[in-house]
């Protein structure tokens, strides 16, 4: 039954901590703490202002705020004269500015400063002409106000267990109420709010703050906050309303972004980049790869909320993009939640192309995207059946087990072809049609075929049951028991039937580094299981750590043939005496690696949920002849357990154990899909596979825990080192992306190319700017960054993921983040070099159009990008199905605001000309509308939020029209690019008249 009632309460704006905040407005004389550092002491807080670096007319500034009071400082913000222009701001955001006076506020995750705790933020300051700020004015919490407000509490719908309602705040003052916060008591359990943000709820007391778009209630106006709630009483009540507001802004509030209305587009992101709020990385196609920072005020608490955010940002993905909540899976790591959207095309699932939304405390902290808009252009006509695809997958597998077919033939007396058919009949397949959007390839329709062994066996933990080595089916059961392969097979076109990718890593051995540890007599401590003595038996022990759920085995072999059986036989002892040194080392080192992941990250076992960890030592490769020997110097993770060869003492190397363990962790941290359709891990080929190897090396090194020069060597305690993070070239690995291997061997160079990322990791960790960062903090950055990777992520994606994590989870300052960027730059993993030209106009400025002309990429002509032809491709056309952008009008606003972004992706040498055309007044030869429009044109390079400089190296490339000239075409500037890549920006500021837009630039 619906019930409605209204509660009206009149109060004076609360002054809960007015006295302390008023006292805080008067600073003590700034005291010199150290060279280039001042400490300002206020009532309730101290501010330490430090200049850490100076050059030319710029400096790097760090600010530390310490709460010296006994109450938390919430929603902090400071107003002060910075003495120059602020850019590259970290750990805070610009709320407002006038000249060089700024309001700097928190970045949501550092919203509150507890008593005796501190927050830090910093930035680059240019054009600085003041030694130190004179004052820091704290704008936060509630202050005394001279007028009041009314509250209306309305229940609009009611049912047995819940209600829907609204709280209306009516401003009865003659001035606005800004940055408000409302507190009240209620017996309702509020589960959802809109147009307000829940910042506190305990024991029936609620604290609700404004959203960005509801932050100001005008004089005589009102603000409505909607909610849904569950109830325990028949009547829904609320009482004790108290409203507090900001101490006020010293100048007008800046324009509210469209994100409050749910619109997240390229223009909006460009504003956030220019404000220093987020960093955006685009791939070589100009598509979003990473958004680092809070780019929306929407809260995310479930899959539907995540889908809403992605749909509000649909324009940055493609014009037809729509995300459904049912296609989103959730994973939680530490205090961050990651929502992974797996796209579909007309109901066909897409392999690859995930979008990951990172959320902390319900607030969005970033986004990673492998989404390829070309999936919408894929031909979905299927030319081959699932049966045909399954046969092709079986054909491929059978080619790799020819030696097993020979052994079956000898055992059974069948000829080899009949034996091969027997093997084939022992396998089962399952096929699913997908859009395959793998690494380094355009999306294609494909069958993904899973191939498994259908002959099952029973395992009691120690021995196999019903083993009959003379029975050919038992033999097949064991030699094929771990087959679990996936084959991606093109389903149409010229490549129909071609295998695009074979995920056979689970049945292949992977190369690993080694370390011989304690196999020559050094005692190790580890856990085992003990069995009480029984009738006619003595005490019995087995190598199993119950607490960590680790079991260690030795390999079993089929008699005569020598075929290895996994996991083998668990190591046992009657008197707790252990003679298998490899088993002792593997067991103890696995415990150490387990503890590393569990203690540092709270990650229980390789799957995060306490899965059984099996390690097998003394492994030899299959042997099908009586004479000879096949020894094995290697280690691998086969998708189910860890295996160590019988040569090289690999089980004794902690970094080898950590490397293989990390491969398993990656399988469960990076995944796609749900239910029966799931792909785990970084795709084991090309750049995703090299990332898989590099992450295993890096986190394996942290698990080892060494310091000094040996820290950077992999396998230094074995027969010989196998890799060096400090100098990859010592072991024939490339140190730069330009030298990477691009062939087919080694799954596209997964071990070879891993050296590039290893070298970048070494450089960032040894940079003098990062020496305050501990190994534990570095390990957390790399581990947490896995949450931002998709199964097909490449090196550029890893750069974005590590930078995002370093900022949000690691709390790196500006200089430290720059060290990470410089490390990636030095190994050639750079953000695609491009130029962005941003046009911003005030409302009512008319219809101004951006026009860019420049040198054609493959001829002597020139291209022209405008609303008439927005996309210019690297194949020299304006329409292309398989080429990437050379230049584009990335954002075209046809409203009266005239916000537009023009981007150059291929920096072809030559002259580029940028014009603004007043299309509305194109036939007026004496019009001054353009020169009086208030338009601002800014030029940026790459993902930088700082404008490029003119040839003098000082003046920003920011242009405004001359307000006294006539003409409907403004020639704004030229960009000249030399053959060596040097870029010069030349202001033009010429006016003329032009009627036909398509002839501009001729």
Coordinates of C-alpha atoms in Angstrom, one line a residue, residues 837-839 847-854 862-870 872 878 887-892 898-904 911-920 922 930 937 939 968-975 988 992 994-1002:
X837 CA 44.2 20.2 -30.7
X838 CA 41.4 21.1 -28.3
X839 CA 38.9 23.8 -29.1
X847 CA 28.9 27.1 -34.6
X848 CA 32.6 27.2 -35.1
X849 CA 34.2 24.3 -37.0
X850 CA 37.8 22.9 -36.6
X851 CA 39.7 22.3 -39.9
X852 CA 43.1 20.7 -40.1
X853 CA 45.1 20.3 -43.3
X854 CA 48.4 18.5 -43.5
X862 CA 47.4 17.1 -48.5
X863 CA 44.6 15.8 -46.3
X864 CA 41.8 17.8 -44.8
X865 CA 40.0 16.7 -41.6
X866 CA 36.8 18.5 -40.5
X867 CA 33.1 17.7 -40.0
X868 CA 33.0 17.0 -43.8
X869 CA 35.5 14.1 -43.4
X870 CA 36.3 13.3 -39.8
X872 CA 41.9 10.2 -42.3
X878 CA 38.9 8.8 -45.6
X887 CA 44.4 12.1 -38.2
X888 CA 40.8 12.6 -37.1
X889 CA 38.3 15.0 -35.7
X890 CA 38.0 12.9 -32.6
X891 CA 35.2 14.9 -31.1
X892 CA 32.8 17.1 -33.0
X898 CA 31.6 24.2 -29.9
X899 CA 34.0 21.9 -28.0
X900 CA 36.1 19.9 -30.5
X901 CA 39.2 17.7 -30.4
X902 CA 41.4 17.2 -33.5
X903 CA 44.1 14.6 -33.3
X904 CA 47.2 13.8 -35.4
X911 CA 53.3 21.6 -42.6
X912 CA 50.0 21.3 -40.8
X913 CA 47.5 24.2 -40.7
X914 CA 44.7 24.6 -38.2
X915 CA 41.7 26.9 -38.9
X916 CA 38.5 27.9 -37.2
X917 CA 35.5 28.6 -39.5
X918 CA 32.5 30.5 -38.4
X919 CA 30.0 28.4 -40.4
X920 CA 27.0 30.3 -39.3
X922 CA 30.2 32.2 -43.6
X930 CA 34.5 34.9 -34.7
X937 CA 42.6 26.6 -28.9
X939 CA 47.7 22.0 -28.3
X968 CA 34.7 34.2 -40.8
X969 CA 37.9 32.2 -41.1
X970 CA 40.7 32.3 -38.5
X971 CA 44.0 30.8 -39.4
X972 CA 45.2 29.9 -35.9
X973 CA 48.6 28.3 -36.2
X974 CA 50.9 26.1 -38.3
X975 CA 52.7 23.0 -37.1
X988 CA 49.4 32.8 -37.5
X992 CA 39.8 36.1 -44.0
X994 CA 35.5 31.7 -46.7
X995 CA 32.1 30.5 -47.8
X996 CA 32.7 26.8 -48.7
X997 CA 34.1 24.7 -45.9
X998 CA 35.3 21.9 -48.2
X999 CA 37.8 24.3 -49.9
X1000 CA 39.5 25.6 -46.7
X1001 CA 43.2 25.0 -46.9
X1002 CA 43.4 24.8 -50.7

